[in-house]
mmCIF file of C-alpha atoms in Angstrom:
data_model
loop_
_atom_site.group_PDB
_atom_site.id
_atom_site.type_symbol
_atom_site.label_atom_id
_atom_site.label_comp_id
_atom_site.label_asym_id
_atom_site.label_seq_id
_atom_site.Cartn_x
_atom_site.Cartn_y
_atom_site.Cartn_z
ATOM 1 C CA VAL T 128 -2.809 -10.980 -12.121
ATOM 2 C CA PRO T 129 -1.912 -12.004 -15.212
ATOM 3 C CA ALA T 130 -0.930 -8.677 -16.661
ATOM 4 C CA LEU T 131 0.808 -7.862 -13.515
ATOM 5 C CA GLN T 132 2.680 -10.961 -13.776
ATOM 6 C CA SER T 133 3.788 -10.417 -17.136
ATOM 7 C CA ALA T 134 5.138 -7.020 -16.204
ATOM 8 C CA LEU T 135 6.971 -8.457 -13.385
ATOM 9 C CA GLY T 136 8.724 -10.491 -15.880
ATOM 10 C CA VAL T 137 9.637 -7.619 -18.075
ATOM 11 C CA VAL T 138 11.123 -6.042 -14.861
ATOM 12 C CA ALA T 139 13.130 -9.036 -14.309
ATOM 13 C CA THR T 140 15.069 -9.169 -17.407
ATOM 14 C CA ALA T 141 16.228 -5.496 -16.553
ATOM 15 C CA GLY T 142 19.124 -3.598 -15.215
ATOM 16 C CA PRO T 143 23.281 -4.052 -15.195
ATOM 17 C CA PRO T 144 24.518 -7.126 -13.913
ATOM 18 C CA GLY T 145 23.993 -7.362 -10.340
ATOM 19 C CA SER T 146 20.829 -5.811 -10.060
ATOM 20 C CA GLN T 147 18.629 -6.792 -7.110
ATOM 21 C CA GLY T 148 14.969 -6.750 -6.691
ATOM 22 C CA MET T 149 12.086 -7.360 -4.291
ATOM 23 C CA VAL T 150 8.339 -7.614 -4.358
ATOM 24 C CA LEU T 151 6.113 -6.025 -1.937
ATOM 25 C CA MET T 152 2.212 -6.771 -2.375
ATOM 26 C CA TYR T 153 -0.234 -4.346 -0.217
ATOM 27 C CA ARG T 154 -3.566 -5.556 -0.117
ATOM 28 C CA GLY T 155 -4.473 -5.087 3.498
ATOM 29 C CA GLY T 156 -1.234 -5.348 5.414
ATOM 30 C CA VAL T 157 2.408 -4.822 3.644
ATOM 31 C CA GLU T 158 3.617 -8.454 2.526
ATOM 32 C CA VAL T 159 7.012 -9.371 1.364
ATOM 33 C CA ARG T 160 6.108 -11.591 -1.523
ATOM 34 C CA GLN T 161 9.736 -11.692 -2.612
ATOM 35 C CA ALA T 162 12.819 -10.866 -0.395
ATOM 36 C CA ALA T 163 15.802 -8.594 -1.893
ATOM 37 C CA GLY T 164 17.593 -11.036 -4.507
ATOM 38 C CA PRO T 165 19.089 -11.118 -8.006
ATOM 39 C CA LEU T 166 16.391 -9.409 -10.200
ATOM 40 C CA ALA T 167 16.007 -12.007 -12.398
ATOM 41 C CA ASP T 168 14.293 -14.171 -9.516
ATOM 42 C CA LEU T 169 11.499 -11.687 -9.863
ATOM 43 C CA ALA T 170 10.361 -13.796 -12.917
ATOM 44 C CA ASN T 171 9.451 -16.700 -10.918
ATOM 45 C CA VAL T 172 7.374 -14.575 -8.185
ATOM 46 C CA THR T 173 3.632 -15.519 -8.002
ATOM 47 C CA LEU T 174 1.182 -12.673 -7.398
ATOM 48 C CA ALA T 175 -1.610 -14.377 -6.929
ATOM 49 C CA PRO T 176 -3.313 -13.452 -3.817
ATOM 50 C CA ALA T 177 -2.568 -15.707 -0.380
ATOM 51 C CA GLY T 178 -5.827 -16.668 1.469
ATOM 52 C CA ALA T 179 -9.296 -16.049 1.010
ATOM 53 C CA ALA T 180 -10.373 -12.543 -0.591
ATOM 54 C CA ALA T 181 -12.253 -10.224 1.641
ATOM 55 C CA ALA T 182 -15.434 -8.866 0.777
ATOM 56 C CA LYS T 183 -14.001 -5.654 0.438
ATOM 57 C CA ALA T 184 -10.442 -4.602 -1.276
ATOM 58 C CA GLU T 185 -8.162 -3.266 1.448
ATOM 59 C CA ARG T 186 -4.930 -1.228 0.624
ATOM 60 C CA ASP T 187 -1.839 -0.090 2.524
ATOM 61 C CA LEU T 188 -0.272 2.173 -0.387
ATOM 62 C CA SER T 189 1.257 4.388 2.102
ATOM 63 C CA GLY T 190 2.829 1.448 4.277
ATOM 64 C CA ALA T 191 4.134 -0.186 1.122
ATOM 65 C CA VAL T 192 6.109 2.526 0.177
ATOM 66 C CA LYS T 193 7.405 3.414 3.518
ATOM 67 C CA ARG T 194 8.499 -0.342 3.699
ATOM 68 C CA ALA T 195 9.856 0.036 0.328
ATOM 69 C CA ILE T 196 12.026 2.753 1.324
ATOM 70 C CA ALA T 197 13.286 1.125 4.373
ATOM 71 C CA GLU T 198 14.366 -1.675 2.232
ATOM 72 C CA LEU T 199 15.984 0.318 -0.612
ATOM 73 C CA ASP T 200 17.857 1.992 2.083
ATOM 74 C CA LYS T 201 19.318 -1.182 3.018
ATOM 75 C CA LEU T 202 21.021 -1.715 -0.283
ATOM 76 C CA THR T 203 24.597 -0.605 -1.153
ATOM 77 C CA THR T 204 23.821 -0.143 -4.785
ATOM 78 C CA PRO T 205 24.344 3.352 -6.885
ATOM 79 C CA ARG T 206 21.269 3.663 -8.037
ATOM 80 C CA LYS T 207 17.829 2.809 -6.445
ATOM 81 C CA ALA T 208 14.364 2.604 -7.908
ATOM 82 C CA LEU T 209 10.668 2.149 -7.133
ATOM 83 C CA LEU T 210 7.922 0.774 -9.606
ATOM 84 C CA ILE T 211 4.341 1.174 -8.017
ATOM 85 C CA LEU T 212 1.483 -0.886 -9.915
ATOM 86 C CA GLY T 213 -1.631 -0.741 -8.348
ATOM 87 C CA ASP T 214 -4.971 1.759 -8.389
ATOM 88 C CA GLY T 215 -3.252 4.177 -6.481
ATOM 89 C CA ILE T 216 -5.722 4.417 -3.668
ATOM 90 C CA ASP T 217 -4.473 4.506 -0.499
ATOM 91 C CA GLY T 218 -6.514 2.920 2.440
ATOM 92 C CA ALA T 219 -10.061 3.687 1.902
ATOM 93 C CA GLY T 220 -9.095 6.502 -0.213
ATOM 94 C CA THR T 221 -9.575 10.478 0.106
ATOM 95 C CA LYS T 222 -10.865 13.447 -1.557
ATOM 96 C CA THR T 223 -8.044 15.972 -0.220
ATOM 97 C CA PRO T 224 -4.500 15.701 -0.876
ATOM 98 C CA SER T 225 -2.586 13.084 1.025
ATOM 99 C CA SER T 226 0.013 14.714 3.633
ATOM 100 C CA VAL T 227 1.512 11.555 4.064
ATOM 101 C CA MET T 228 2.205 11.160 0.071
ATOM 102 C CA ARG T 229 3.970 14.227 0.256
ATOM 103 C CA GLU T 230 6.179 13.348 3.078
ATOM 104 C CA LEU T 231 6.874 10.057 1.223
ATOM 105 C CA GLN T 232 7.758 11.896 -2.004
ATOM 106 C CA GLN T 233 10.243 13.933 0.072
ATOM 107 C CA GLN T 234 11.719 10.854 1.590
ATOM 108 C CA LEU T 235 12.342 9.361 -2.083
ATOM 109 C CA ILE T 236 13.834 12.669 -3.310
ATOM 110 C CA ASP T 237 16.384 12.778 -0.294
ATOM 111 C CA LYS T 238 17.516 9.266 -0.684
ATOM 112 C CA LYS T 239 17.448 9.697 -4.640
ATOM 113 C CA ILE T 240 14.868 7.024 -5.240
ATOM 114 C CA VAL T 241 13.656 6.878 -8.540
ATOM 115 C CA ALA T 242 10.258 6.387 -8.582
ATOM 116 C CA LEU T 243 7.402 5.759 -11.386
ATOM 117 C CA ALA T 244 3.709 4.304 -10.942
ATOM 118 C CA ALA T 245 0.897 2.868 -13.204
ATOM 119 C CA ALA T 246 -2.693 2.777 -12.120
ATOM 120 C CA TRP T 247 -5.660 1.015 -13.564
ATOM 121 C CA GLN T 248 -9.004 2.143 -11.491
ATOM 122 C CA ILE T 249 -11.860 -0.371 -11.506
ATOM 123 C CA ASP T 250 -15.262 0.415 -10.653
ATOM 124 C CA LEU T 251 -16.232 -2.419 -8.840
ATOM 125 C CA PRO T 252 -18.016 -2.437 -5.295
ATOM 126 C CA ALA T 253 -15.423 -4.973 -4.161
ATOM 127 C CA LEU T 254 -12.774 -2.134 -4.710
ATOM 128 C CA GLY T 255 -14.637 0.714 -3.421
ATOM 129 C CA SER T 256 -17.476 1.916 -5.977
ATOM 130 C CA PRO T 257 -20.493 2.315 -4.663
ATOM 131 C CA SER T 258 -23.441 -0.151 -5.470
ATOM 132 C CA PRO T 259 -26.308 0.985 -7.896
ATOM 133 C CA PRO T 260 -30.005 0.735 -6.198
ATOM 134 C CA PRO T 261 -31.709 -2.301 -7.221
ATOM 135 C CA LEU T 262 -34.375 -2.281 -9.990
ATOM 136 C CA ILE T 263 -37.643 -2.539 -9.459
ATOM 137 C CA VAL T 264 -39.707 -4.627 -11.879
ATOM 138 C CA ASP T 265 -43.589 -3.293 -11.996
ATOM 139 C CA PRO T 266 -45.514 -6.474 -12.069
ATOM 140 C CA THR T 267 -48.162 -5.191 -14.102
ATOM 141 C CA THR T 268 -46.596 -3.589 -16.684
ATOM 142 C CA GLY T 269 -43.102 -5.116 -16.349
ATOM 143 C CA GLU T 270 -41.418 -1.550 -16.300
ATOM 144 C CA GLU T 271 -38.232 -1.293 -14.323
ATOM 145 C CA SER T 272 -37.611 1.692 -11.857
ATOM 146 C CA THR T 273 -35.347 2.544 -9.064
ATOM 147 C CA ASP T 274 -36.420 4.000 -5.567
ATOM 148 C CA PRO T 275 -35.807 8.051 -6.147
ATOM 149 C CA ALA T 276 -34.315 8.125 -2.640
ATOM 150 C CA LEU T 277 -31.714 5.115 -3.133
ATOM 151 C CA GLU T 278 -30.777 7.054 -6.634
ATOM 152 C CA ALA T 279 -30.132 10.020 -5.184
ATOM 153 C CA ALA T 280 -27.886 8.511 -2.443
ATOM 154 C CA PHE T 281 -26.346 6.473 -5.066
ATOM 155 C CA GLU T 282 -25.532 9.884 -7.585
ATOM 156 C CA VAL T 283 -23.815 11.325 -4.447
ATOM 157 C CA ALA T 284 -21.910 8.568 -3.488
ATOM 158 C CA ASP T 285 -20.850 7.881 -6.991
ATOM 159 C CA ALA T 286 -19.649 11.645 -7.344
ATOM 160 C CA ASP T 287 -17.726 11.042 -4.384
ATOM 161 C CA TRP T 288 -15.653 8.024 -5.411
ATOM 162 C CA ARG T 289 -15.020 9.387 -8.720
ATOM 163 C CA LYS T 290 -13.010 12.491 -6.784
ATOM 164 C CA THR T 291 -11.585 9.846 -4.767
ATOM 165 C CA LYS T 292 -9.868 7.963 -8.029
ATOM 166 C CA ASP T 293 -9.044 11.535 -9.177
ATOM 167 C CA GLN T 294 -7.389 12.604 -6.032
ATOM 168 C CA ALA T 295 -5.505 9.086 -5.846
ATOM 169 C CA ILE T 296 -4.076 9.720 -9.085
ATOM 170 C CA ALA T 297 -2.918 13.457 -8.247
ATOM 171 C CA ASP T 298 -1.375 12.186 -4.977
ATOM 172 C CA LEU T 299 0.624 9.619 -7.229
ATOM 173 C CA LYS T 300 1.796 12.479 -9.491
ATOM 174 C CA VAL T 301 2.954 13.959 -6.429
ATOM 175 C CA LEU T 302 4.735 10.842 -4.955
ATOM 176 C CA VAL T 303 6.757 10.028 -7.905
ATOM 177 C CA ASP T 304 7.477 13.498 -9.461
ATOM 178 C CA GLY T 305 4.684 13.290 -11.800
ATOM 179 C CA GLN T 306 6.085 10.085 -13.193
ATOM 180 C CA VAL T 307 2.715 8.417 -13.248
ATOM 181 C CA GLN T 308 0.337 6.891 -16.084
ATOM 182 C CA LYS T 309 -3.094 6.436 -15.845
ATOM 183 C CA LEU T 310 -3.866 2.862 -18.026
ATOM 184 C CA THR T 311 -7.219 2.400 -19.304
ATOM 185 C CA SER T 312 -6.754 -1.561 -19.378
ATOM 186 C CA ALA T 313 -4.780 -4.063 -17.408
ATOM 187 C CA SER T 314 -2.690 -4.926 -20.091
ATOM 188 C CA GLY T 315 -1.218 -1.283 -19.918
ATOM 189 C CA PHE T 316 0.855 -2.601 -16.928
ATOM 190 C CA GLY T 317 3.234 -3.981 -19.423
ATOM 191 C CA GLY T 318 4.090 -0.657 -20.815
ATOM 192 C CA ALA T 319 4.682 0.569 -17.567
ATOM 193 C CA ALA T 320 7.084 -2.378 -16.873
ATOM 194 C CA ASN T 321 8.978 -1.442 -20.298
ATOM 195 C CA GLY T 322 9.076 2.404 -19.199
ATOM 196 C CA PHE T 323 10.547 1.263 -15.878
ATOM 197 C CA SER T 324 13.131 -1.308 -17.742
ATOM 198 C CA SER T 325 14.154 1.467 -20.080
ATOM 199 C CA LEU T 326 14.914 3.516 -17.151
ATOM 200 C CA LEU T 327 16.905 0.978 -15.520
ATOM 201 C CA ASP T 328 19.212 0.578 -18.149
ATOM 202 C CA ASP T 329 19.506 3.871 -19.549
ATOM 203 C CA ARG T 330 22.789 4.454 -18.228
ATOM 204 C CA PHE T 331 26.332 4.428 -18.647
ATOM 205 C CA TYR T 332 29.058 2.883 -16.417
ATOM 206 C CA VAL T 333 32.883 4.006 -16.560
ATOM 207 C CA THR T 334 35.667 2.419 -15.085
ATOM 208 C CA PHE T 335 38.856 4.635 -14.910
ATOM 209 C CA PRO T 336 42.402 4.966 -12.847
ATOM 210 C CA GLY T 337 42.101 7.531 -10.301
ATOM 211 C CA PHE T 338 45.826 8.524 -11.174
ATOM 212 C CA ASP T 339 47.702 7.837 -14.503
ATOM 213 C CA ARG T 340 51.238 6.937 -13.773
ATOM 214 C CA ARG T 341 52.270 7.709 -17.282
ATOM 215 C CA LEU T 342 50.957 11.091 -17.732
ATOM 216 C CA LYS T 343 51.501 12.041 -13.846
ATOM 217 C CA ALA T 344 47.890 13.150 -13.539
ATOM 218 C CA GLY T 345 44.959 12.143 -11.686
ATOM 219 C CA PHE T 346 42.231 13.386 -9.292
ATOM 220 C CA THR T 347 43.009 14.920 -5.939
ATOM 221 C CA TRP T 348 40.126 13.125 -4.146
ATOM 222 C CA ASP T 349 39.199 16.497 -2.151
ATOM 223 C CA GLY T 350 35.977 15.000 -1.069
ATOM 224 C CA LYS T 351 34.056 17.689 -3.121
ATOM 225 C CA GLU T 352 31.880 17.510 -6.223
ATOM 226 C CA HIS T 353 32.838 18.043 -9.724
ATOM 227 C CA PRO T 354 31.335 17.751 -13.000
ATOM 228 C CA LEU T 355 32.047 14.972 -15.074
ATOM 229 C CA MET T 356 31.043 14.693 -18.845
ATOM 230 C CA LEU T 357 30.890 11.352 -20.729
ATOM 231 C CA ARG T 358 31.662 11.435 -24.725
ATOM 232 C CA VAL T 359 29.688 8.804 -26.687
ATOM 233 C CA ASP T 360 30.065 8.489 -30.294
ATOM 234 C CA GLY T 361 31.481 11.996 -30.592
ATOM 235 C CA GLN T 362 28.640 13.436 -28.890
ATOM 236 C CA ASP T 363 28.767 15.143 -25.067
ATOM 237 C CA THR T 364 26.598 14.003 -22.619
ATOM 238 C CA VAL T 365 25.424 16.744 -19.669
ATOM 239 C CA ALA T 366 27.804 17.069 -17.337
ATOM 240 C CA THR T 367 26.897 15.713 -13.904
ATOM 241 C CA PRO T 368 28.200 16.412 -10.761
ATOM 242 C CA VAL T 369 30.267 13.445 -9.320
#
């Protein structure tokens, strides 16, 4: 939680003036921890789980993404972005490609929502990994061993778990069009937040008159897309349809 809290603080300082943000938690059901409002308000959001922790973690990542898309769709801002932080596993996880993630990817594309994700996967029984078989201590020799049948069952379950984790990363890559970081520690969430902040800040905003009375020239406002190129410090940017 401290690493996620720090990452959220980074995002709270990003974006142009007037930026808005919200926080959704997806442990079990989807919870709106912070409703849409000034982005700076995210610095005050507490991410500690509400209520007693369940014996086994539940995740509704797909439900959270659906809710995020619905909430972003309500906003009238010209740019919309989604940052996903977690372990990438949806529900109990799956070893086969998720059709739901592919459907959500298309919704993000259609609504022009830029999405990034960072995943840190931990091997804990409470998070889905299998529990190793208990050790059996020989009372005479003191040697430790495990029940062969239980050991075999654990190896099968562990292999399934690793396939589930790999598939979760693969599905995340699909969802966010490859913009996913697989972290090796919780501290990596800070770097992901910095990358997301850079994305929010990497824009130019240009205000210009629709018609120049002196030159008697202006746009025709024909309702069609036209390429617009911006020159910064003498360098032309890539033409963008507007």
